[in-house]
Amino acid sequence: METFFNYVISLAVSSSSLPYISNYYYDSQYEWLKISISKNNTTKVCGNIDISKTNLQYKLLCGKENGKGLIPLDKIKFHYEKSIFSAQSTTSGKVLFFSFLHARTM
């Protein structure tokens, strides 16, 4: 995992096209988090991440980790380091997505 984050951090420094979290919304009634992903320097949404009490559902059309899926939360490891948010499958070890936390969301 450490090697992966070194790679991601080097991408963040060297690439202006790393996807970033452009918006998020938390619904406290249903305990549901919706995250919108955009390409750097644009406002066009190119993916979303939905996290409920039991599942993670994602669809990404930008960045290196394009794809979609629905995975139970107990099979995912989340990581946040140096403004990079990511999720990794604990069963396969595959990195599902990574995104740069842009300053506009803070």
GROMACS .gro file of N, CA and C in nm:
model
  318
    1MET      N    1   0.083  -0.120   0.000
    1MET     CA    2   0.000   0.000   0.000
    1MET      C    3   0.087   0.126   0.000
    2GLU      N    4   0.197   0.124   0.074
    2GLU     CA    5   0.284   0.241   0.080
    2GLU      C    6   0.339   0.276  -0.058
    3THR      N    7   0.378   0.177  -0.136
    3THR     CA    8   0.429   0.201  -0.271
    3THR      C    9   0.323   0.267  -0.357
    4PHE      N   10   0.199   0.222  -0.345
    4PHE     CA   11   0.090   0.282  -0.422
    4PHE      C   12   0.076   0.430  -0.390
    5PHE      N   13   0.080   0.467  -0.262
    5PHE     CA   14   0.063   0.608  -0.226
    5PHE      C   15   0.180   0.693  -0.270
    6ASN      N   16   0.300   0.638  -0.272
    6ASN     CA   17   0.412   0.712  -0.327
    6ASN      C   18   0.388   0.740  -0.475
    7TYR      N   19   0.334   0.642  -0.548
    7TYR     CA   20   0.300   0.659  -0.689
    7TYR      C   21   0.193   0.766  -0.707
    8VAL      N   22   0.088   0.760  -0.627
    8VAL     CA   23  -0.021   0.858  -0.637
    8VAL      C   24   0.029   0.998  -0.606
    9ILE      N   25   0.110   1.011  -0.503
    9ILE     CA   26   0.163   1.143  -0.467
    9ILE      C   27   0.251   1.197  -0.579
   10SER      N   28   0.329   1.112  -0.643
   10SER     CA   29   0.410   1.159  -0.756
   10SER      C   30   0.320   1.201  -0.872
   11LEU      N   31   0.209   1.132  -0.892
   11LEU     CA   32   0.113   1.173  -0.996
   11LEU      C   33   0.053   1.309  -0.963
   12ALA      N   34   0.019   1.331  -0.837
   12ALA     CA   35  -0.041   1.458  -0.797
   12ALA      C   36   0.053   1.573  -0.822
   13VAL      N   37   0.181   1.550  -0.801
   13VAL     CA   38   0.279   1.656  -0.823
   13VAL      C   39   0.304   1.676  -0.972
   14SER      N   40   0.308   1.567  -1.050
   14SER     CA   41   0.349   1.576  -1.189
   14SER      C   42   0.234   1.591  -1.289
   15SER      N   43   0.111   1.573  -1.245
   15SER     CA   44  -0.002   1.573  -1.339
   15SER      C   45  -0.106   1.676  -1.300
   16SER      N   46  -0.150   1.750  -1.398
   16SER     CA   47  -0.258   1.845  -1.372
   16SER      C   48  -0.394   1.784  -1.401
   17SER      N   49  -0.397   1.657  -1.444
   17SER     CA   50  -0.524   1.594  -1.478
   17SER      C   51  -0.571   1.493  -1.373
   18LEU      N   52  -0.507   1.490  -1.257
   18LEU     CA   53  -0.551   1.401  -1.151
   18LEU      C   54  -0.693   1.440  -1.108
   19PRO      N   55  -0.786   1.344  -1.104
   19PRO     CA   56  -0.923   1.379  -1.064
   19PRO      C   57  -0.927   1.429  -0.920
   20TYR      N   58  -1.026   1.513  -0.891
   20TYR     CA   59  -1.038   1.567  -0.756
   20TYR      C   60  -1.183   1.565  -0.710
   21ILE      N   61  -1.200   1.570  -0.579
   21ILE     CA   62  -1.333   1.575  -0.520
   21ILE      C   63  -1.383   1.718  -0.536
   22SER      N   64  -1.483   1.735  -0.619
   22SER     CA   65  -1.532   1.870  -0.649
   22SER      C   66  -1.651   1.909  -0.562
   23ASN      N   67  -1.720   1.809  -0.508
   23ASN     CA   68  -1.837   1.837  -0.426
   23ASN      C   69  -1.872   1.712  -0.346
   24TYR      N   70  -1.938   1.733  -0.235
   24TYR     CA   71  -1.987   1.619  -0.159
   24TYR      C   72  -2.112   1.661  -0.083
   25TYR      N   73  -2.193   1.561  -0.050
   25TYR     CA   74  -2.318   1.585   0.022
   25TYR      C   75  -2.339   1.469   0.118
   26TYR      N   76  -2.371   1.499   0.243
   26TYR     CA   77  -2.402   1.396   0.341
   26TYR      C   78  -2.547   1.407   0.383
   27ASP      N   79  -2.623   1.299   0.369
   27ASP     CA   80  -2.762   1.293   0.412
   27ASP      C   81  -2.767   1.222   0.547
   28SER      N   82  -2.785   1.297   0.654
   28SER     CA   83  -2.781   1.239   0.788
   28SER      C   84  -2.902   1.149   0.817
   29GLN      N   85  -3.013   1.174   0.750
   29GLN     CA   86  -3.131   1.091   0.773
   29GLN      C   87  -3.106   0.947   0.727
   30TYR      N   88  -3.044   0.931   0.611
   30TYR     CA   89  -3.019   0.799   0.555
   30TYR      C   90  -2.873   0.753   0.574
   31GLU      N   91  -2.792   0.838   0.637
   31GLU     CA   92  -2.650   0.810   0.658
   31GLU      C   93  -2.584   0.769   0.526
   32TRP      N   94  -2.586   0.859   0.433
   32TRP     CA   95  -2.541   0.835   0.297
   32TRP      C   96  -2.454   0.951   0.252
   33LEU      N   97  -2.336   0.923   0.198
   33LEU     CA   98  -2.242   1.024   0.151
   33LEU      C   99  -2.229   1.013   0.001
   34LYS      N  100  -2.249   1.124  -0.070
   34LYS     CA  101  -2.234   1.129  -0.216
   34LYS      C  102  -2.119   1.222  -0.247
   35ILE      N  103  -2.021   1.173  -0.323
   35ILE     CA  104  -1.903   1.250  -0.359
   35ILE      C  105  -1.899   1.263  -0.511
   36SER      N  106  -1.882   1.385  -0.561
   36SER     CA  107  -1.868   1.409  -0.704
   36SER      C  108  -1.720   1.427  -0.737
   37ILE      N  109  -1.676   1.365  -0.846
   37ILE     CA  110  -1.537   1.371  -0.891
   37ILE      C  111  -1.531   1.448  -1.023
   38SER      N  112  -1.434   1.539  -1.034
   38SER     CA  113  -1.414   1.617  -1.156
   38SER      C  114  -1.267   1.610  -1.197
   39LYS      N  115  -1.244   1.644  -1.324
   39LYS     CA  116  -1.106   1.657  -1.370
   39LYS      C  117  -1.051   1.788  -1.317
   40ASN      N  118  -0.922   1.790  -1.292
   40ASN     CA  119  -0.858   1.911  -1.241
   40ASN      C  120  -0.877   2.027  -1.339
   41ASN      N  121  -0.898   2.144  -1.286
   41ASN     CA  122  -0.918   2.268  -1.362
   41ASN      C  123  -1.046   2.270  -1.444
   42THR      N  124  -1.142   2.183  -1.413
   42THR     CA  125  -1.272   2.188  -1.480
   42THR      C  126  -1.381   2.172  -1.375
   43THR      N  127  -1.501   2.206  -1.412
   43THR     CA  128  -1.614   2.183  -1.323
   43THR      C  129  -1.700   2.067  -1.370
   44LYS      N  130  -1.663   2.006  -1.482
   44LYS     CA  131  -1.740   1.895  -1.537
   44LYS      C  132  -1.721   1.769  -1.451
   45VAL      N  133  -1.831   1.715  -1.402
   45VAL     CA  134  -1.828   1.594  -1.320
   45VAL      C  135  -1.800   1.474  -1.410
   46CYS      N  136  -1.702   1.393  -1.369
   46CYS     CA  137  -1.666   1.275  -1.449
   46CYS      C  138  -1.677   1.146  -1.367
   47GLY      N  139  -1.742   1.155  -1.252
   47GLY     CA  140  -1.761   1.035  -1.172
   47GLY      C  141  -1.828   1.067  -1.040
   48ASN      N  142  -1.871   0.961  -0.973
   48ASN     CA  143  -1.929   0.979  -0.840
   48ASN      C  144  -1.899   0.857  -0.753
   49ILE      N  145  -1.899   0.883  -0.623
   49ILE     CA  146  -1.876   0.780  -0.523
   49ILE      C  147  -1.990   0.793  -0.422
   50ASP      N  148  -2.064   0.687  -0.401
   50ASP     CA  149  -2.174   0.686  -0.305
   50ASP      C  150  -2.141   0.586  -0.195
   51ILE      N  151  -2.144   0.633  -0.071
   51ILE     CA  152  -2.113   0.547   0.043
   51ILE      C  153  -2.234   0.545   0.136
   52SER      N  154  -2.289   0.425   0.154
   52SER     CA  155  -2.402   0.406   0.246
   52SER      C  156  -2.350   0.335   0.371
   53LYS      N  157  -2.440   0.295   0.458
   53LYS     CA  158  -2.401   0.223   0.579
   53LYS      C  159  -2.344   0.085   0.547
   54THR      N  160  -2.378   0.031   0.431
   54THR     CA  161  -2.337  -0.106   0.400
   54THR      C  162  -2.252  -0.121   0.274
   55ASN      N  163  -2.262  -0.026   0.179
   55ASN     CA  164  -2.196  -0.043   0.049
   55ASN      C  165  -2.122   0.081   0.002
   56LEU      N  166  -2.030   0.058  -0.089
   56LEU     CA  167  -1.966   0.164  -0.165
   56LEU      C  168  -2.000   0.138  -0.312
   57GLN      N  169  -2.056   0.239  -0.376
   57GLN     CA  170  -2.085   0.230  -0.519
   57GLN      C  171  -2.009   0.343  -0.585
   58TYR      N  172  -1.936   0.312  -0.693
   58TYR     CA  173  -1.859   0.415  -0.761
   58TYR      C  174  -1.868   0.399  -0.912
   59LYS      N  175  -1.853   0.511  -0.979
   59LYS     CA  176  -1.847   0.514  -1.126
   59LYS      C  177  -1.754   0.630  -1.161
   60LEU      N  178  -1.640   0.596  -1.222
   60LEU     CA  179  -1.541   0.697  -1.256
   60LEU      C  180  -1.507   0.689  -1.404
   61LEU      N  181  -1.510   0.803  -1.470
   61LEU     CA  182  -1.479   0.810  -1.611
   61LEU      C  183  -1.358   0.899  -1.637
   62CYS      N  184  -1.279   0.926  -1.533
   62CYS     CA  185  -1.160   1.008  -1.548
   62CYS      C  186  -1.050   0.955  -1.457
   63GLY      N  187  -0.928   0.985  -1.489
   63GLY     CA  188  -0.817   0.939  -1.407
   63GLY      C  189  -0.768   0.802  -1.449
   64LYS      N  190  -0.670   0.753  -1.377
   64LYS     CA  191  -0.607   0.624  -1.408
   64LYS      C  192  -0.694   0.505  -1.371
   65GLU      N  193  -0.776   0.518  -1.269
   65GLU     CA  194  -0.854   0.406  -1.217
   65GLU      C  195  -0.999   0.414  -1.264
   66ASN      N  196  -1.023   0.423  -1.395
   66ASN     CA  197  -1.159   0.427  -1.447
   66ASN      C  198  -1.230   0.296  -1.416
   67GLY      N  199  -1.360   0.306  -1.391
   67GLY     CA  200  -1.437   0.185  -1.367
   67GLY      C  201  -1.561   0.213  -1.285
   68LYS      N  202  -1.631   0.104  -1.254
   68LYS     CA  203  -1.750   0.116  -1.171
   68LYS      C  204  -1.765  -0.012  -1.091
   69GLY      N  205  -1.840  -0.001  -0.983
   69GLY     CA  206  -1.859  -0.119  -0.900
   69GLY      C  207  -1.948  -0.092  -0.781
   70LEU      N  208  -1.990  -0.199  -0.718
   70LEU     CA  209  -2.070  -0.197  -0.595
   70LEU      C  210  -2.007  -0.301  -0.503
   71ILE      N  211  -1.955  -0.255  -0.388
   71ILE     CA  212  -1.881  -0.343  -0.299
   71ILE      C  213  -1.926  -0.320  -0.154
   72PRO      N  214  -1.943  -0.427  -0.077
   72PRO     CA  215  -1.976  -0.412   0.065
   72PRO      C  216  -1.863  -0.337   0.138
   73LEU      N  217  -1.899  -0.251   0.232
   73LEU     CA  218  -1.799  -0.173   0.305
   73LEU      C  219  -1.700  -0.260   0.382
   74ASP      N  220  -1.744  -0.377   0.428
   74ASP     CA  221  -1.652  -0.460   0.503
   74ASP      C  222  -1.543  -0.524   0.417
   75LYS      N  223  -1.547  -0.501   0.287
   75LYS     CA  224  -1.445  -0.553   0.196
   75LYS      C  225  -1.360  -0.440   0.135
   76ILE      N  226  -1.362  -0.322   0.200
   76ILE     CA  227  -1.291  -0.206   0.150
   76ILE      C  228  -1.207  -0.143   0.260
   77LYS      N  229  -1.090  -0.099   0.219
   77LYS     CA  230  -1.003  -0.023   0.309
   77LYS      C  231  -0.989   0.116   0.250
   78PHE      N  232  -1.031   0.218   0.326
   78PHE     CA  233  -1.018   0.357   0.283
   78PHE      C  234  -0.885   0.411   0.335
   79HIS      N  235  -0.829   0.504   0.261
   79HIS     CA  236  -0.705   0.567   0.304
   79HIS      C  237  -0.706   0.713   0.262
   80TYR      N  238  -0.658   0.799   0.351
   80TYR     CA  239  -0.645   0.941   0.321
   80TYR      C  240  -0.507   0.986   0.367
   81GLU      N  241  -0.427   1.034   0.273
   81GLU     CA  242  -0.292   1.079   0.305
   81GLU      C  243  -0.249   1.187   0.207
   82LYS      N  244  -0.195   1.295   0.260
   82LYS     CA  245  -0.142   1.405   0.179
   82LYS      C  246  -0.242   1.451   0.073
   83SER      N  247  -0.366   1.471   0.115
   83SER     CA  248  -0.476   1.518   0.031
   83SER      C  249  -0.522   1.418  -0.075
   84ILE      N  250  -0.483   1.292  -0.064
   84ILE     CA  251  -0.527   1.188  -0.157
   84ILE      C  252  -0.621   1.094  -0.083
   85PHE      N  253  -0.743   1.076  -0.137
   85PHE     CA  254  -0.843   0.986  -0.083
   85PHE      C  255  -0.852   0.864  -0.175
   86SER      N  256  -0.846   0.744  -0.118
   86SER     CA  257  -0.852   0.624  -0.201
   86SER      C  258  -0.927   0.512  -0.131
   87ALA      N  259  -0.964   0.412  -0.210
   87ALA     CA  260  -1.028   0.292  -0.158
   87ALA      C  261  -0.963   0.171  -0.225
   88GLN      N  262  -0.943   0.067  -0.146
   88GLN     CA  263  -0.879  -0.054  -0.195
   88GLN      C  264  -0.960  -0.175  -0.150
   89SER      N  265  -0.977  -0.271  -0.239
   89SER     CA  266  -1.045  -0.396  -0.205
   89SER      C  267  -0.956  -0.478  -0.112
   90THR      N  268  -1.012  -0.523  -0.001
   90THR     CA  269  -0.933  -0.606   0.090
   90THR      C  270  -0.925  -0.751   0.043
   91THR      N  271  -1.013  -0.791  -0.047
   91THR     CA  272  -1.010  -0.928  -0.097
   91THR      C  273  -0.912  -0.944  -0.214
   92SER      N  274  -0.914  -0.851  -0.308
   92SER     CA  275  -0.826  -0.863  -0.426
   92SER      C  276  -0.702  -0.775  -0.417
   93GLY      N  277  -0.704  -0.673  -0.331
   93GLY     CA  278  -0.593  -0.580  -0.323
   93GLY      C  279  -0.598  -0.471  -0.428
   94LYS      N  280  -0.697  -0.477  -0.517
   94LYS     CA  281  -0.709  -0.379  -0.625
   94LYS      C  282  -0.747  -0.242  -0.569
   95VAL      N  283  -0.680  -0.139  -0.618
   95VAL     CA  284  -0.717  -0.002  -0.584
   95VAL      C  285  -0.837   0.035  -0.670
   96LEU      N  286  -0.947   0.071  -0.605
   96LEU     CA  287  -1.071   0.100  -0.676
   96LEU      C  288  -1.069   0.240  -0.735
   97PHE      N  289  -1.020   0.335  -0.657
   97PHE     CA  290  -1.009   0.473  -0.706
   97PHE      C  291  -0.917   0.552  -0.615
   98PHE      N  292  -0.868   0.661  -0.667
   98PHE     CA  293  -0.799   0.760  -0.585
   98PHE      C  294  -0.835   0.896  -0.640
   99SER      N  295  -0.839   0.994  -0.552
   99SER     CA  296  -0.879   1.128  -0.591
   99SER      C  297  -0.808   1.230  -0.502
  100PHE      N  298  -0.775   1.340  -0.561
  100PHE     CA  299  -0.712   1.450  -0.490
  100PHE      C  300  -0.820   1.534  -0.425
  101LEU      N  301  -0.806   1.564  -0.297
  101LEU     CA  302  -0.901   1.651  -0.228
  101LEU      C  303  -0.866   1.794  -0.260
  102HIS      N  304  -0.941   1.854  -0.346
  102HIS     CA  305  -0.917   1.991  -0.393
  102HIS      C  306  -0.951   2.090  -0.285
  103ALA      N  307  -0.882   2.200  -0.279
  103ALA     CA  308  -0.900   2.300  -0.174
  103ALA      C  309  -1.041   2.360  -0.174
  104ARG      N  310  -1.110   2.359  -0.287
  104ARG     CA  311  -1.244   2.418  -0.293
  104ARG      C  312  -1.348   2.344  -0.209
  105THR      N  313  -1.322   2.217  -0.173
  105THR     CA  314  -1.420   2.140  -0.096
  105THR      C  315  -1.404   2.161   0.053
  106MET      N  316  -1.301   2.228   0.095
  106MET     CA  317  -1.274   2.245   0.238
  106MET      C  318  -1.351   2.360   0.297
   0.00000   0.00000   0.00000
